[in-house]
PDB file of C-alpha atoms in Angstrom:
ATOM      1  CA  MET Q   1     160.383-171.014-113.224  1.00 47.00           C
ATOM      2  CA  ASP Q   2     159.667-168.750-115.922  1.00 52.00           C
ATOM      3  CA  THR Q   3     158.213-165.989-113.571  1.00 57.00           C
ATOM      4  CA  VAL Q   4     161.469-166.028-111.807  1.00 58.00           C
ATOM      5  CA  SER Q   5     163.475-165.439-114.894  1.00 73.00           C
ATOM      6  CA  SER Q   6     161.135-162.881-116.306  1.00 73.00           C
ATOM      7  CA  ALA Q   7     161.195-161.001-112.982  1.00 75.00           C
ATOM      8  CA  LEU Q   8     165.025-161.339-113.020  1.00 78.00           C
ATOM      9  CA  LYS Q   9     165.076-159.934-116.753  1.00 70.00           C
ATOM     10  CA  GLU Q  10     162.894-157.124-115.697  1.00 71.00           C
ATOM     11  CA  GLN Q  11     165.150-156.208-112.832  1.00 76.00           C
ATOM     12  CA  ILE Q  12     168.192-156.220-114.717  1.00 73.00           C
ATOM     13  CA  LEU Q  13     166.686-154.227-117.685  1.00 69.00           C
ATOM     14  CA  THR Q  14     165.505-151.706-115.077  1.00 74.00           C
ATOM     15  CA  VAL Q  15     168.878-150.987-113.673  1.00 73.00           C
ATOM     16  CA  MET Q  16     170.740-151.343-117.053  1.00 73.00           C
ATOM     17  CA  CYS Q  17     168.260-149.501-119.321  1.00 82.00           C
ATOM     18  CA  SER Q  18     166.538-146.777-117.223  1.00 82.00           C
ATOM     19  CA  ARG Q  19     169.498-144.374-117.669  1.00 82.00           C
ATOM     20  CA  LEU Q  20     169.587-145.176-121.361  1.00 86.00           C
ATOM     21  CA  LEU Q  21     165.976-144.270-122.024  1.00 87.00           C
ATOM     22  CA  ARG Q  22     166.241-141.262-119.997  1.00 82.00           C
ATOM     23  CA  ASN Q  23     168.906-139.761-122.533  1.00 84.00           C
ATOM     24  CA  VAL Q  24     166.317-139.867-125.207  1.00 87.00           C
ATOM     25  CA  PRO Q  25     164.079-136.708-125.611  1.00 86.00           C
ATOM     26  CA  ILE Q  26     161.047-138.846-126.228  1.00 86.00           C
ATOM     27  CA  PHE Q  27     161.393-140.675-122.897  1.00 89.00           C
ATOM     28  CA  GLN Q  28     162.401-137.672-120.813  1.00 86.00           C
ATOM     29  CA  ASN Q  29     159.789-136.395-118.298  1.00 85.00           C
ATOM     30  CA  ARG Q  30     157.600-139.312-118.857  1.00 88.00           C
ATOM     31  CA  ASP Q  31     155.261-141.334-116.622  1.00 84.00           C
ATOM     32  CA  GLU Q  32     157.150-143.883-114.693  1.00 86.00           C
ATOM     33  CA  ASN Q  33     154.708-146.460-115.442  1.00 90.00           C
ATOM     34  CA  PHE Q  34     155.132-145.843-119.316  1.00 91.00           C
ATOM     35  CA  ILE Q  35     158.911-146.366-118.717  1.00 90.00           C
ATOM     36  CA  ASN Q  36     158.331-149.557-116.998  1.00 88.00           C
ATOM     37  CA  VAL Q  37     156.198-150.814-119.829  1.00 90.00           C
ATOM     38  CA  ILE Q  38     158.824-149.989-122.299  1.00 91.00           C
ATOM     39  CA  LEU Q  39     161.952-151.711-120.358  1.00 89.00           C
ATOM     40  CA  PRO Q  40     161.015-155.357-120.788  1.00 87.00           C
ATOM     41  CA  LYS Q  41     160.422-154.823-124.332  1.00 90.00           C
ATOM     42  CA  LEU Q  42     164.031-154.028-125.043  1.00 91.00           C
ATOM     43  CA  GLU Q  43     166.290-156.430-126.862  1.00 92.00           C
ATOM     44  CA  TYR Q  44     169.926-156.986-126.312  1.00 91.00           C
ATOM     45  CA  GLU Q  45     171.924-156.916-129.384  1.00 95.00           C
ATOM     46  CA  VAL Q  46     175.688-157.246-130.000  1.00 97.00           C
ATOM     47  CA  TYR Q  47     177.760-156.079-132.949  1.00 98.00           C
ATOM     48  CA  GLN Q  48     181.399-156.631-133.794  1.00 98.00           C
ATOM     49  CA  GLU Q  49     183.750-153.847-134.877  1.00 98.00           C
ATOM     50  CA  GLY Q  50     183.163-153.105-138.513  1.00 98.00           C
ATOM     51  CA  ASP Q  51     179.541-154.231-138.523  1.00 98.00           C
ATOM     52  CA  VAL Q  52     177.053-151.899-140.272  1.00 97.00           C
ATOM     53  CA  ILE Q  53     174.049-151.772-137.788  1.00 96.00           C
ATOM     54  CA  VAL Q  54     171.743-149.607-140.094  1.00 95.00           C
ATOM     55  CA  ARG Q  55     172.141-148.154-143.550  1.00 95.00           C
ATOM     56  CA  GLN Q  56     171.046-144.617-144.550  1.00 93.00           C
ATOM     57  CA  HIS Q  57     167.766-144.477-146.555  1.00 92.00           C
ATOM     58  CA  VAL Q  58     166.755-148.044-145.731  1.00 91.00           C
ATOM     59  CA  PRO Q  59     163.501-148.419-143.952  1.00 90.00           C
ATOM     60  CA  GLY Q  60     163.842-149.270-140.254  1.00 90.00           C
ATOM     61  CA  ASP Q  61     161.512-150.396-137.389  1.00 91.00           C
ATOM     62  CA  ARG Q  62     163.923-150.096-134.551  1.00 93.00           C
ATOM     63  CA  MET Q  63     165.760-147.681-132.434  1.00 93.00           C
ATOM     64  CA  PHE Q  64     168.974-148.356-130.684  1.00 95.00           C
ATOM     65  CA  PHE Q  65     170.328-147.620-127.217  1.00 94.00           C
ATOM     66  CA  ILE Q  66     174.219-148.013-126.975  1.00 95.00           C
ATOM     67  CA  ASP Q  67     175.029-149.573-123.592  1.00 93.00           C
ATOM     68  CA  HIS Q  68     178.653-150.098-124.395  1.00 95.00           C
ATOM     69  CA  GLY Q  69     180.938-149.301-127.356  1.00 97.00           C
ATOM     70  CA  GLN Q  70     181.447-146.731-130.167  1.00 98.00           C
ATOM     71  CA  VAL Q  71     179.729-146.266-133.474  1.00 97.00           C
ATOM     72  CA  LEU Q  72     180.056-143.848-136.347  1.00 97.00           C
ATOM     73  CA  MET Q  73     177.048-142.252-137.731  1.00 96.00           C
ATOM     74  CA  GLU Q  74     177.545-141.105-141.373  1.00 95.00           C
ATOM     75  CA  ALA Q  75     174.976-139.147-143.327  1.00 92.00           C
ATOM     76  CA  ASP Q  76     175.242-136.875-146.561  1.00 89.00           C
ATOM     77  CA  SER Q  77     176.402-133.854-144.758  1.00 89.00           C
ATOM     78  CA  TYR Q  78     177.778-134.939-141.362  1.00 89.00           C
ATOM     79  CA  GLU Q  79     179.762-137.617-139.524  1.00 95.00           C
ATOM     80  CA  ARG Q  80     179.240-138.137-135.821  1.00 95.00           C
ATOM     81  CA  GLU Q  81     180.779-140.622-133.147  1.00 96.00           C
ATOM     82  CA  LEU Q  82     178.345-141.967-130.653  1.00 96.00           C
ATOM     83  CA  CYS Q  83     179.232-144.077-127.509  1.00 95.00           C
ATOM     84  CA  ASP Q  84     177.991-145.229-124.151  1.00 94.00           C
ATOM     85  CA  GLY Q  85     174.583-143.774-123.457  1.00 92.00           C
ATOM     86  CA  ASP Q  86     173.857-142.472-126.895  1.00 93.00           C
ATOM     87  CA  PHE Q  87     171.045-143.528-129.086  1.00 92.00           C
ATOM     88  CA  PHE Q  88     170.146-143.491-132.885  1.00 93.00           C
ATOM     89  CA  GLY Q  89     167.054-144.425-134.943  1.00 90.00           C
ATOM     90  CA  GLU Q  90     164.343-142.734-133.073  1.00 85.00           C
ATOM     91  CA  THR Q  91     162.581-141.603-136.281  1.00 82.00           C
ATOM     92  CA  CYS Q  92     162.042-145.282-137.123  1.00 80.00           C
ATOM     93  CA  VAL Q  93     160.482-146.086-133.895  1.00 84.00           C
ATOM     94  CA  LEU Q  94     158.171-143.113-134.150  1.00 82.00           C
ATOM     95  CA  THR Q  95     157.272-143.216-137.755  1.00 82.00           C
ATOM     96  CA  LYS Q  96     158.663-146.358-139.321  1.00 82.00           C
ATOM     97  CA  GLY Q  97     160.628-144.192-141.601  1.00 83.00           C
ATOM     98  CA  LYS Q  98     164.076-144.478-143.320  1.00 87.00           C
ATOM     99  CA  HIS Q  99     167.249-144.234-141.473  1.00 88.00           C
ATOM    100  CA  LEU Q 100     168.651-140.800-141.777  1.00 88.00           C
ATOM    101  CA  ALA Q 101     172.442-142.085-141.503  1.00 93.00           C
ATOM    102  CA  THR Q 102     174.492-145.224-141.927  1.00 96.00           C
ATOM    103  CA  VAL Q 103     175.804-146.423-138.576  1.00 97.00           C
ATOM    104  CA  LYS Q 104     178.839-148.724-138.210  1.00 97.00           C
ATOM    105  CA  ALA Q 105     180.345-150.183-135.182  1.00 98.00           C
ATOM    106  CA  LEU Q 106     183.773-148.798-134.527  1.00 98.00           C
ATOM    107  CA  THR Q 107     184.297-151.111-131.600  1.00 97.00           C
ATOM    108  CA  ASP Q 108     182.505-154.084-130.178  1.00 97.00           C
ATOM    109  CA  CYS Q 109     179.212-152.724-129.233  1.00 97.00           C
ATOM    110  CA  GLN Q 110     176.269-153.950-126.814  1.00 95.00           C
ATOM    111  CA  CYS Q 111     173.190-152.250-127.606  1.00 95.00           C
ATOM    112  CA  PHE Q 112     169.433-152.521-126.651  1.00 94.00           C
ATOM    113  CA  SER Q 113     166.777-151.984-129.295  1.00 95.00           C
ATOM    114  CA  LEU Q 114     163.156-151.170-129.138  1.00 95.00           C
ATOM    115  CA  SER Q 115     160.992-152.198-132.204  1.00 94.00           C
ATOM    116  CA  TRP Q 116     158.263-149.960-133.590  1.00 92.00           C
ATOM    117  CA  ASP Q 117     155.671-152.651-132.930  1.00 93.00           C
ATOM    118  CA  ASP Q 118     156.564-152.979-129.171  1.00 94.00           C
ATOM    119  CA  PHE Q 119     156.660-149.240-128.919  1.00 93.00           C
ATOM    120  CA  HIS Q 120     153.387-148.511-130.312  1.00 91.00           C
ATOM    121  CA  LYS Q 121     151.796-151.433-128.226  1.00 92.00           C
ATOM    122  CA  ALA Q 122     153.179-149.614-125.154  1.00 92.00           C
ATOM    123  CA  LEU Q 123     151.762-146.426-126.358  1.00 91.00           C
ATOM    124  CA  GLU Q 124     148.226-147.923-126.407  1.00 91.00           C
ATOM    125  CA  GLY Q 125     147.920-147.752-122.816  1.00 91.00           C
ATOM    126  CA  PHE Q 126     149.171-144.282-122.423  1.00 92.00           C
ATOM    127  CA  PRO Q 127     147.038-142.022-124.689  1.00 90.00           C
ATOM    128  CA  ASP Q 128     148.423-138.815-123.375  1.00 90.00           C
ATOM    129  CA  VAL Q 129     152.013-139.865-124.268  1.00 89.00           C
ATOM    130  CA  LYS Q 130     150.927-140.978-127.638  1.00 88.00           C
ATOM    131  CA  LYS Q 131     149.182-137.597-128.360  1.00 88.00           C
ATOM    132  CA  ASP Q 132     152.315-135.745-127.155  1.00 87.00           C
ATOM    133  CA  LEU Q 133     154.550-137.815-129.432  1.00 84.00           C
ATOM    134  CA  GLU Q 134     152.226-137.202-132.454  1.00 81.00           C
ATOM    135  CA  LYS Q 135     152.647-133.574-131.918  1.00 80.00           C
ATOM    136  CA  MET Q 136     156.339-133.772-131.772  1.00 74.00           C
ATOM    137  CA  VAL Q 137     156.419-135.907-134.840  1.00 70.00           C
ATOM    138  CA  GLN Q 138     154.213-133.271-136.601  1.00 65.00           C
ATOM    139  CA  ILE Q 139     156.444-130.430-135.564  1.00 50.00           C
ATOM    140  CA  ASP Q 140     159.505-132.416-136.899  1.00 50.00           C
ATOM    141  CA  SER Q 141     157.924-133.327-140.159  1.00 47.00           C
ATOM    142  CA  ASP Q 142     157.338-129.761-140.744  1.00 43.00           C
ATOM    143  CA  GLY Q 143     161.002-128.984-141.100  1.00 41.00           C
ATOM    144  CA  GLY Q 144     162.459-129.667-137.691  1.00 39.00           C
ATOM    145  CA  LEU Q 145     165.206-132.284-137.155  1.00 38.00           C
ATOM    146  CA  VAL Q 146     164.334-135.838-135.787  1.00 35.00           C
TER     147      VAL Q 146
END
């Protein structure tokens, strides 16, 4: 029974989340096998209007993909609305850093999240992807935006 439900979960995640992952630069032009390892690691999360999903300057260990809904991202120098297909928190999944903005749900939101632990476990099987991402992080920590 478990194999059926996990196979079904995998199919649903593949259909729902492949497009969400492809919106994120760190997942664009990646090996399909790497994407297929990441997909089952995504967790479904629901937030209600007004919920604070993450707070600026607080350490984070997940990134979020918005499947449906709207959020407001607020940082010291900018405000930005994100909606279906957008993402946030990628610095946390890459470096386990602090959130660069506070993110609040403007509407009820359905998101998927990817933890730092799951992301880095997946990377173990893909040394080329890991090396490429480490280069990106190095470039970003030298003054680029993450």
